[in-house]
PDB file of C-alpha atoms in Angstrom:
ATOM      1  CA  UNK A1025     -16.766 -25.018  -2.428  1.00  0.00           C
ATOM      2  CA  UNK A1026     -13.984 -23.907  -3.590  1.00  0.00           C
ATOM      3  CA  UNK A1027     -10.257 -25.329  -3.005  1.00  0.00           C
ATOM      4  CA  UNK A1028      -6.958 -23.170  -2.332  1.00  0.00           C
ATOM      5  CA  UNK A1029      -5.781 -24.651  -5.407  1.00  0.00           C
ATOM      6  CA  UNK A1030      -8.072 -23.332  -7.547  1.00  0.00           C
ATOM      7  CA  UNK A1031      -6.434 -21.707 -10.245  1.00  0.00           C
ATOM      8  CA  UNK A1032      -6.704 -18.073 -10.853  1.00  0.00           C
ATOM      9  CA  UNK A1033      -5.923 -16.504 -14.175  1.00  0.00           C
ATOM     10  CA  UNK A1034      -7.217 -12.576 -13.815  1.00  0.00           C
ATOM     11  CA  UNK A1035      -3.984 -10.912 -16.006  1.00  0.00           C
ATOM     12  CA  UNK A1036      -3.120 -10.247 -19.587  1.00  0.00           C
ATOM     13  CA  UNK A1037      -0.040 -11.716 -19.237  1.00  0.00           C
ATOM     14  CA  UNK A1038      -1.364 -14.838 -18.536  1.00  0.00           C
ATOM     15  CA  UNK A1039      -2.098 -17.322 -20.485  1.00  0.00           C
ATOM     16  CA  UNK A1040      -2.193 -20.775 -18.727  1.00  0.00           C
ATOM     17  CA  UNK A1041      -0.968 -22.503 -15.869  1.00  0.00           C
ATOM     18  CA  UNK A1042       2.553 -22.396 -14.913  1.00  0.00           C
ATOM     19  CA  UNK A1043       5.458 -21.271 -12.499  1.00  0.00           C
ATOM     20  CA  UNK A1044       6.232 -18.550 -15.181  1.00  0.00           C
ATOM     21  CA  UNK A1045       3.451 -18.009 -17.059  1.00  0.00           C
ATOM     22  CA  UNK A1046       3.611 -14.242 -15.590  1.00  0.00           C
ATOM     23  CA  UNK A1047       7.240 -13.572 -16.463  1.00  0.00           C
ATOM     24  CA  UNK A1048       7.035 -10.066 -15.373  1.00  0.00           C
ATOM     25  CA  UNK A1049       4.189  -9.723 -13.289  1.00  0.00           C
ATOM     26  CA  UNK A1050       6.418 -12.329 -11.103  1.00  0.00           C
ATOM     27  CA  UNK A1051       9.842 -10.461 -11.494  1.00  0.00           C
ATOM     28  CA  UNK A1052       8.838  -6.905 -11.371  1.00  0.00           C
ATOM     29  CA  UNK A1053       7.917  -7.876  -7.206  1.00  0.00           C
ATOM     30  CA  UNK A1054      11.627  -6.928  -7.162  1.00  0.00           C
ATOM     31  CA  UNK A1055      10.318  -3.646  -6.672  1.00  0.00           C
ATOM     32  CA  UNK A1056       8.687  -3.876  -3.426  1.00  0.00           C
ATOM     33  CA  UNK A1057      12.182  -5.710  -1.885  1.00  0.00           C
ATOM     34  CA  UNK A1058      13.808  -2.804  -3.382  1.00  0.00           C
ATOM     35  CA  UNK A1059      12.044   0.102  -2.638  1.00  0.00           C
ATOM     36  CA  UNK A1060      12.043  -2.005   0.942  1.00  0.00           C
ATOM     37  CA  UNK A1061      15.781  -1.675   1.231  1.00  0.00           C
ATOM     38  CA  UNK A1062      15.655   1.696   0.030  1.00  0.00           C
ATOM     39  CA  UNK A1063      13.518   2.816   2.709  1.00  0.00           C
ATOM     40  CA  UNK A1064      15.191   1.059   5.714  1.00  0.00           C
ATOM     41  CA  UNK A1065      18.804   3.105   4.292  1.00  0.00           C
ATOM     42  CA  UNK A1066      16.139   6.250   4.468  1.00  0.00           C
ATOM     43  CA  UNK A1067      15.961   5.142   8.217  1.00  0.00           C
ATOM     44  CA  UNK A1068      19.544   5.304   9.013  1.00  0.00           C
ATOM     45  CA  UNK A1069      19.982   3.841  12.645  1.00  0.00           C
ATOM     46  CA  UNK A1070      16.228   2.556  12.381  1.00  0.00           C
ATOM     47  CA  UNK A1071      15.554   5.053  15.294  1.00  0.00           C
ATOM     48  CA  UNK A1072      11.356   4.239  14.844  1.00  0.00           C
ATOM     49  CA  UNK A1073      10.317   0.965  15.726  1.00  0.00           C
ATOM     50  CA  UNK A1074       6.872   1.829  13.805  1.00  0.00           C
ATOM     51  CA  UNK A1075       9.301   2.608  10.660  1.00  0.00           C
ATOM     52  CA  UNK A1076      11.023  -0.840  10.781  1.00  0.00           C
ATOM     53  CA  UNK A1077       7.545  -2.816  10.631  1.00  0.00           C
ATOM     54  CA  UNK A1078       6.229  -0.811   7.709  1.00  0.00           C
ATOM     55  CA  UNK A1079       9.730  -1.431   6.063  1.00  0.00           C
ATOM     56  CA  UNK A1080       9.087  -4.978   6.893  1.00  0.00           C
ATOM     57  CA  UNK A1081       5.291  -5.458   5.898  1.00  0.00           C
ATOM     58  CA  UNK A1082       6.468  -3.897   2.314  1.00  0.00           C
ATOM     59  CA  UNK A1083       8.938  -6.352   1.940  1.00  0.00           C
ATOM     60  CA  UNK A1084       6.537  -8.929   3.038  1.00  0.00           C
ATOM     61  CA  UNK A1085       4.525  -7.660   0.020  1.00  0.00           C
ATOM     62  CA  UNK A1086       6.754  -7.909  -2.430  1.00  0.00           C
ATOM     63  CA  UNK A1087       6.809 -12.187  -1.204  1.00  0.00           C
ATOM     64  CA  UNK A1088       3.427 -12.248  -0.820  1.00  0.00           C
ATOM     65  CA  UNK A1089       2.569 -10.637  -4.716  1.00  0.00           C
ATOM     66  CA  UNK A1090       5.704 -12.582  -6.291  1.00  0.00           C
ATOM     67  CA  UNK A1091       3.684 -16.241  -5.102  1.00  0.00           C
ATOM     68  CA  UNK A1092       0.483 -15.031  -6.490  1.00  0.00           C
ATOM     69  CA  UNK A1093       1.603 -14.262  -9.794  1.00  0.00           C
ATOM     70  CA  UNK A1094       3.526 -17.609  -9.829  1.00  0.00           C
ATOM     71  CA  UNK A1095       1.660 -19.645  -8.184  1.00  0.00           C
ATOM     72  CA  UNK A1096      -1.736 -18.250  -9.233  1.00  0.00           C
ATOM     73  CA  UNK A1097      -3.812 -20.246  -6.399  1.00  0.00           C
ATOM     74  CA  UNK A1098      -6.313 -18.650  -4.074  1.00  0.00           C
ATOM     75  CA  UNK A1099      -4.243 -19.722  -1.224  1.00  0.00           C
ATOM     76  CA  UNK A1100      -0.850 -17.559  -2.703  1.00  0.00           C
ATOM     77  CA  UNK A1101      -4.183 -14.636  -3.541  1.00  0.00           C
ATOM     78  CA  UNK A1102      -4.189 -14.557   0.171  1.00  0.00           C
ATOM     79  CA  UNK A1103      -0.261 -13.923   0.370  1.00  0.00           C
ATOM     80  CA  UNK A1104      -0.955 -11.288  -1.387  1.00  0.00           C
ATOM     81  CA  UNK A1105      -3.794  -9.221  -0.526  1.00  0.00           C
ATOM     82  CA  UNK A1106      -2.703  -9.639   3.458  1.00  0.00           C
ATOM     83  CA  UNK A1107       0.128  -7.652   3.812  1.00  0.00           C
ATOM     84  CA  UNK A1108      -1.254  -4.643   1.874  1.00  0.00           C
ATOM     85  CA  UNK A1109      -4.187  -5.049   4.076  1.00  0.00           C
ATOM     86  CA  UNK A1110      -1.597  -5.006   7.274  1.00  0.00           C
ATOM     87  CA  UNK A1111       0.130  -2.189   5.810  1.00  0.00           C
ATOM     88  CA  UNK A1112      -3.028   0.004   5.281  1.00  0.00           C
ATOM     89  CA  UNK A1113      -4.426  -0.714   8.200  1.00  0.00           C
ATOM     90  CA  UNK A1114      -0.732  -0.242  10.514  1.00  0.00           C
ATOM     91  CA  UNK A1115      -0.478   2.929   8.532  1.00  0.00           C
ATOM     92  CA  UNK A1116      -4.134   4.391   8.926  1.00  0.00           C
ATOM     93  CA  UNK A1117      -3.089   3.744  12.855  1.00  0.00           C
ATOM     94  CA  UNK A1118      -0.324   5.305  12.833  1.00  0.00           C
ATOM     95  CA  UNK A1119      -1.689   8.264  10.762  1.00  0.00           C
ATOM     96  CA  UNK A1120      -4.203   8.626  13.600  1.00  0.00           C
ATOM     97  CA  UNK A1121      -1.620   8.545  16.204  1.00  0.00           C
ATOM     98  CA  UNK A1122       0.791  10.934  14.945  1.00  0.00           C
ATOM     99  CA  UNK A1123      -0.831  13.151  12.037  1.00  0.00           C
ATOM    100  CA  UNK A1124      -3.824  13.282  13.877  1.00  0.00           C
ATOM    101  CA  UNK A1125      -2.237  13.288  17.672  1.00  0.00           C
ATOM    102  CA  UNK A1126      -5.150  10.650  19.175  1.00  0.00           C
ATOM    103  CA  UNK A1127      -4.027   8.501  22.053  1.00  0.00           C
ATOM    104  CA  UNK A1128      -3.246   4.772  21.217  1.00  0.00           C
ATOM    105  CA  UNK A1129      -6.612   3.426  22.284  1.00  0.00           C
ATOM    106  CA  UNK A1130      -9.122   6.424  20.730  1.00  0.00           C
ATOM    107  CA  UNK A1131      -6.336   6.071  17.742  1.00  0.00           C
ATOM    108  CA  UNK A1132      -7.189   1.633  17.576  1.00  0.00           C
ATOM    109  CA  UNK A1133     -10.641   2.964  17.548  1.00  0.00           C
ATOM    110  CA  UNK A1134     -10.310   5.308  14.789  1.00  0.00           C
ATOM    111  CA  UNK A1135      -8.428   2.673  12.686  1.00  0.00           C
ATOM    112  CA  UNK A1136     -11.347   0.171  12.995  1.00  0.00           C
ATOM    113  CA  UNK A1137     -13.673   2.457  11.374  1.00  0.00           C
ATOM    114  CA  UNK A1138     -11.702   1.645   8.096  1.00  0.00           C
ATOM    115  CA  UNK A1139     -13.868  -1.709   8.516  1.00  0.00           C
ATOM    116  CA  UNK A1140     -16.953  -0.031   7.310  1.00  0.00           C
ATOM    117  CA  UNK A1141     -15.411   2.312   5.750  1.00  0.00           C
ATOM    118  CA  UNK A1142     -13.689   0.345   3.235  1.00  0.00           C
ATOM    119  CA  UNK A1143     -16.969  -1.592   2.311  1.00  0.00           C
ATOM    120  CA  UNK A1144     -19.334   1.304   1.559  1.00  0.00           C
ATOM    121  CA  UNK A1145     -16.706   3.411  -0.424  1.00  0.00           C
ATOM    122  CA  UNK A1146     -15.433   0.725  -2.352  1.00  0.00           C
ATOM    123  CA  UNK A1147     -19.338  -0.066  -3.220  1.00  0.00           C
ATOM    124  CA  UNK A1148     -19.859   3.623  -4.053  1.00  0.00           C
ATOM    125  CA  UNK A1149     -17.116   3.292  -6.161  1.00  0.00           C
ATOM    126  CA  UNK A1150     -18.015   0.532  -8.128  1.00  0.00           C
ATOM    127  CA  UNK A1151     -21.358   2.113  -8.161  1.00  0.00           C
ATOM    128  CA  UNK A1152     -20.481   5.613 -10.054  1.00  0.00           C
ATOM    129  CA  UNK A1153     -17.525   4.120 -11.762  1.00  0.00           C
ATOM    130  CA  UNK A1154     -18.249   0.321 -12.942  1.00  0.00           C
ATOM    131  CA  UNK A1155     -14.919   0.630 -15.238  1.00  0.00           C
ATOM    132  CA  UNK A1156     -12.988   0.173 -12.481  1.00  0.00           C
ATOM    133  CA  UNK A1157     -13.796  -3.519 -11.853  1.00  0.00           C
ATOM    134  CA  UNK A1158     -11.799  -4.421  -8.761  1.00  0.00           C
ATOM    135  CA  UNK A1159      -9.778  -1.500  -8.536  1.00  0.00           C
ATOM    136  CA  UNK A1160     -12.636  -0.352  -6.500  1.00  0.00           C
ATOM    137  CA  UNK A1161     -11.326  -0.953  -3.121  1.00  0.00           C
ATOM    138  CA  UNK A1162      -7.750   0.557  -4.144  1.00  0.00           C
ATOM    139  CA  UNK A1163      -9.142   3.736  -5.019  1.00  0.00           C
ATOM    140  CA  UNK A1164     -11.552   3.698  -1.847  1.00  0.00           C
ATOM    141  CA  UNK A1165      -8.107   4.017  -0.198  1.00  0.00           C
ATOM    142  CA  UNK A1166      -6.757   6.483  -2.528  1.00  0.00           C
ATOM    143  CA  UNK A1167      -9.598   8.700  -1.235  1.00  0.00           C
ATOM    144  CA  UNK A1168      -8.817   7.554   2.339  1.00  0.00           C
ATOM    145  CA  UNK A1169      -4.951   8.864   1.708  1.00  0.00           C
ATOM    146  CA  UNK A1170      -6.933  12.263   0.161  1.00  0.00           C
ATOM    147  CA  UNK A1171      -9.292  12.559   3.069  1.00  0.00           C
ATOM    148  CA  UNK A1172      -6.568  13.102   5.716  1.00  0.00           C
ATOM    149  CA  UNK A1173      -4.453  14.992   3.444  1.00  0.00           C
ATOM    150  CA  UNK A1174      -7.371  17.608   3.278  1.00  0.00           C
ATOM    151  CA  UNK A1175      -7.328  16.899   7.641  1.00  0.00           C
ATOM    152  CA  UNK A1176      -4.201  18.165   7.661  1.00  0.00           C
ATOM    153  CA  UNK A1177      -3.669  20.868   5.340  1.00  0.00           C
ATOM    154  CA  UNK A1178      -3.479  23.894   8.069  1.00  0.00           C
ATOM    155  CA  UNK A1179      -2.008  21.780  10.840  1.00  0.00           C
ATOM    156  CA  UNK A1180       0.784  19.667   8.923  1.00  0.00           C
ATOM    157  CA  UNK A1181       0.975  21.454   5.067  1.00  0.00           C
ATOM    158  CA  UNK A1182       3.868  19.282   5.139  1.00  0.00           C
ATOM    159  CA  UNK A1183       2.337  15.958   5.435  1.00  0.00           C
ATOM    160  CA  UNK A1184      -0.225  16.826   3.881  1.00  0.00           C
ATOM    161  CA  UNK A1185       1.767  17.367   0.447  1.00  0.00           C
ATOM    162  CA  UNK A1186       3.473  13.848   1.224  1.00  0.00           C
ATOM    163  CA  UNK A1187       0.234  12.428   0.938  1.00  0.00           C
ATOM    164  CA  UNK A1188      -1.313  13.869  -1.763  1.00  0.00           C
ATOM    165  CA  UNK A1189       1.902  12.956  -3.723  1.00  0.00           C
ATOM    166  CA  UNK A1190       1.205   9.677  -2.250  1.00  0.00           C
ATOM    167  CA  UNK A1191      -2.486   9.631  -3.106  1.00  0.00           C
ATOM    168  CA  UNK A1192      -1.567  10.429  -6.936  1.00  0.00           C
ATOM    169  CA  UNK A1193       0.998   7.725  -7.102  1.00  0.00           C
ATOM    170  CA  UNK A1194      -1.622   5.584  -6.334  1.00  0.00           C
ATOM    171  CA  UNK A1195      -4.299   6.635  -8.379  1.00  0.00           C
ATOM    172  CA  UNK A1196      -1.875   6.448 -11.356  1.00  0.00           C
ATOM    173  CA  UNK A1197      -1.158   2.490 -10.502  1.00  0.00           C
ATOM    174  CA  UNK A1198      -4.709   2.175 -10.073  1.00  0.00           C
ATOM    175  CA  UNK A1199      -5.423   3.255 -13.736  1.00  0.00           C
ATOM    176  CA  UNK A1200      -2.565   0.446 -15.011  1.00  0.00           C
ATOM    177  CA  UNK A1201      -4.012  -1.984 -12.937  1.00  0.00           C
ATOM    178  CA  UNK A1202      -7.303  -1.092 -14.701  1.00  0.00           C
ATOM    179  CA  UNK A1203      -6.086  -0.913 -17.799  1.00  0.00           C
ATOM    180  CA  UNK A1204      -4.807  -4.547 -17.543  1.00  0.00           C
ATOM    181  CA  UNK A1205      -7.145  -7.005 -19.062  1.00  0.00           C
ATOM    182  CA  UNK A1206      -8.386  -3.959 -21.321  1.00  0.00           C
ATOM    183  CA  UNK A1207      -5.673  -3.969 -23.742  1.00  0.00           C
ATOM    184  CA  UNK A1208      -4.651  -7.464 -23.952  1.00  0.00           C
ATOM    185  CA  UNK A1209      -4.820  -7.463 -27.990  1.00  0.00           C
ATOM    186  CA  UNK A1210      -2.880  -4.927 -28.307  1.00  0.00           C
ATOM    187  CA  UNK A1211      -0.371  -5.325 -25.319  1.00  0.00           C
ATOM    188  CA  UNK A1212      -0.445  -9.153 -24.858  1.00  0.00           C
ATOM    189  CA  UNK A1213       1.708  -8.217 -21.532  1.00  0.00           C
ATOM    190  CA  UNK A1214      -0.270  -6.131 -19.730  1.00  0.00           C
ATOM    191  CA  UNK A1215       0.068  -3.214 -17.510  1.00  0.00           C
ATOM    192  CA  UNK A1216       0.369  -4.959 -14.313  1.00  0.00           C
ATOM    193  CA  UNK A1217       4.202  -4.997 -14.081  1.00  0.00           C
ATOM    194  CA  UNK A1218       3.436  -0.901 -13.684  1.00  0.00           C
ATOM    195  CA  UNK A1219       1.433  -1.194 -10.707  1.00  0.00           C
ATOM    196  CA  UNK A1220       4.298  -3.074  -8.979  1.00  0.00           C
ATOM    197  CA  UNK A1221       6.631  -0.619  -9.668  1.00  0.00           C
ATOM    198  CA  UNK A1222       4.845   2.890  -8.286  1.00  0.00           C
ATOM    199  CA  UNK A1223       3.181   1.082  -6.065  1.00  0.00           C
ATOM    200  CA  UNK A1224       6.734  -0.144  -4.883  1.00  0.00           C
ATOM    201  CA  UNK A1225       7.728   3.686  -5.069  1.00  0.00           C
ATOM    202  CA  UNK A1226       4.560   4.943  -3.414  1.00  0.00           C
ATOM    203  CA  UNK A1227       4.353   2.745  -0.218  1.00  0.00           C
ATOM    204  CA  UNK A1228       8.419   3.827   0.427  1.00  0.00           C
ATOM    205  CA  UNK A1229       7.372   7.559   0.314  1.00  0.00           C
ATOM    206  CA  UNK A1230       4.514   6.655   2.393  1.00  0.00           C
ATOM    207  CA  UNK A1231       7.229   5.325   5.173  1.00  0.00           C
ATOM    208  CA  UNK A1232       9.270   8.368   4.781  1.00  0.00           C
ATOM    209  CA  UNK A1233       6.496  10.555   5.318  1.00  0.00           C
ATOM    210  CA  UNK A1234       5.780   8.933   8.477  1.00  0.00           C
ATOM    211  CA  UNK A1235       9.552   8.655   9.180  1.00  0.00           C
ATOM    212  CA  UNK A1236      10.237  13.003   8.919  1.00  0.00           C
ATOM    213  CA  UNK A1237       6.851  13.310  11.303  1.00  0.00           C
ATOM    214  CA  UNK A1238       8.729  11.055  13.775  1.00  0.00           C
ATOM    215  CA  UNK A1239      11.655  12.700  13.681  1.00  0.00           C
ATOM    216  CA  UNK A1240      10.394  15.974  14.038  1.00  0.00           C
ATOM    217  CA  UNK A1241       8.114  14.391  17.011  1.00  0.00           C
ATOM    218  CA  UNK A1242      11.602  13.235  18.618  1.00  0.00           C
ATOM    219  CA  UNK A1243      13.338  16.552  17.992  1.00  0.00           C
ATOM    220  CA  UNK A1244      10.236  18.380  19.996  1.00  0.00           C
ATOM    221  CA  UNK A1245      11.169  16.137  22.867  1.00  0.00           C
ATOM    222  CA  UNK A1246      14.277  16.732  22.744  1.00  0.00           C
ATOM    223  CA  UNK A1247      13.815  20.358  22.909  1.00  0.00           C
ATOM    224  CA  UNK A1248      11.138  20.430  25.777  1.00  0.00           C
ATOM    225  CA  UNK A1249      14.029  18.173  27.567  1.00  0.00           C
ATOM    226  CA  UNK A1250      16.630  20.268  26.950  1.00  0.00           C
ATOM    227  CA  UNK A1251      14.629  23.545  27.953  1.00  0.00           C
ATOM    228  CA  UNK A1252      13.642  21.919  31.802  1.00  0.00           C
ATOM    229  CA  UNK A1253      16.881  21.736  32.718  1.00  0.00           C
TER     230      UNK A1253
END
């Protein structure tokens, strides 16, 4: 059985144990804090609740990813992984809730379908693509992101353009993150350092595109409000 300890070493950049032995892997997490901190000043007043916790899970990912490519233990894997997993999963909700306009429990439902979901399209994945290692179950989201996109096309052209520009960003980290551990001979560093960085960029559009449907969903309000009186 394995212990938390073990050691993980899964990145061209590194070499052996140590603190630093991902240099920049480790420092280019500064891109999650910033693209957090760019995205709350996107927020202004911080009017959305639902804004602020996506704001705060992406910070919480930039943490989580900074200890497991210092660290490099499978309990600082687990700091890692979990807050992309709570920021999927809070988005896909709130995607159902407000892109799709389901009520908060058939909208809790909806979101727990990603739990077989995620399993049988990141197999299928693997399946028809085997180059893509353990990228698998990113680009089983990518497809997720394109899926709904597609959803919305007539109904929401405008979020659906956010997420297709979303989807894209992600399927061009995916292909770093895949090409890390490829081209270790003749990049000893690795690509990794470039899936931190769109990825940072991606998951802060992601929050504005959620933000502008918000807003507009407030405005309506406002309006119907306004026209009663």
């Amino acid at each position: 059985m394995h212990s938390w300890n073990t050691y993980i070493d899964g990145y061209c950049e590194r070499l052996e144990p140590g603190f630093w032995s991902e240099p920049l892997n480790a420092v280019t997490n500064l891109a999650f804090i910033i693209a957090a901190f760019v995205a709350a000043r996107w927020l202004g007043g911080g009017r959305h609740a639902q804004t602020r916790v996506l704001v705060a899970i992406l910070a919480a990912i930039g943490v989580g990813s900074f200890l497991f490519h210092t660290f490099a233990t499978r309990w600082a894997a687990m700091t890692d992984v979990v807050p992309i997993a709570m920021f999927v999963l809070y988005f896909l909700y709130l995607s159902n809730r407000y892109f799709l306009g389901l009520n908060v429990v058939p909208a809790f439902l909806a979101t727990l379908l990603f739990f077989p979901y995620a399993p049988a399209a990141t197999f299928g994945v693997a399946s028809v693509f085997p180059f893509v290692g353990g990228s698998a179950a990113y680009v089983s989201i990518a497809l997720l992101i394109f899926i709904y996109a597609v959803l919305l096309a007539r109904k929401m052209p405008d979020v659906s353009r956010g997420l297709l520009l979303g989807g894209c960003l992600l399927m061009v980290s995916i292909g770093f993150r895949i090409a890390d551990g490829r081209i270790c001979d003749s990049f000893p560093q690795g690509t990794h350092l470039f899936w931190h960085i769109i990825n940072a960029v991606m998951l802060a559009w992601m929050i504005q595109v959620i933000r502008k449907t918000l807003d507009g969903n407030m405005a309506g309000r406002a309006g119907e409000h306004s026209s009663t009186r």
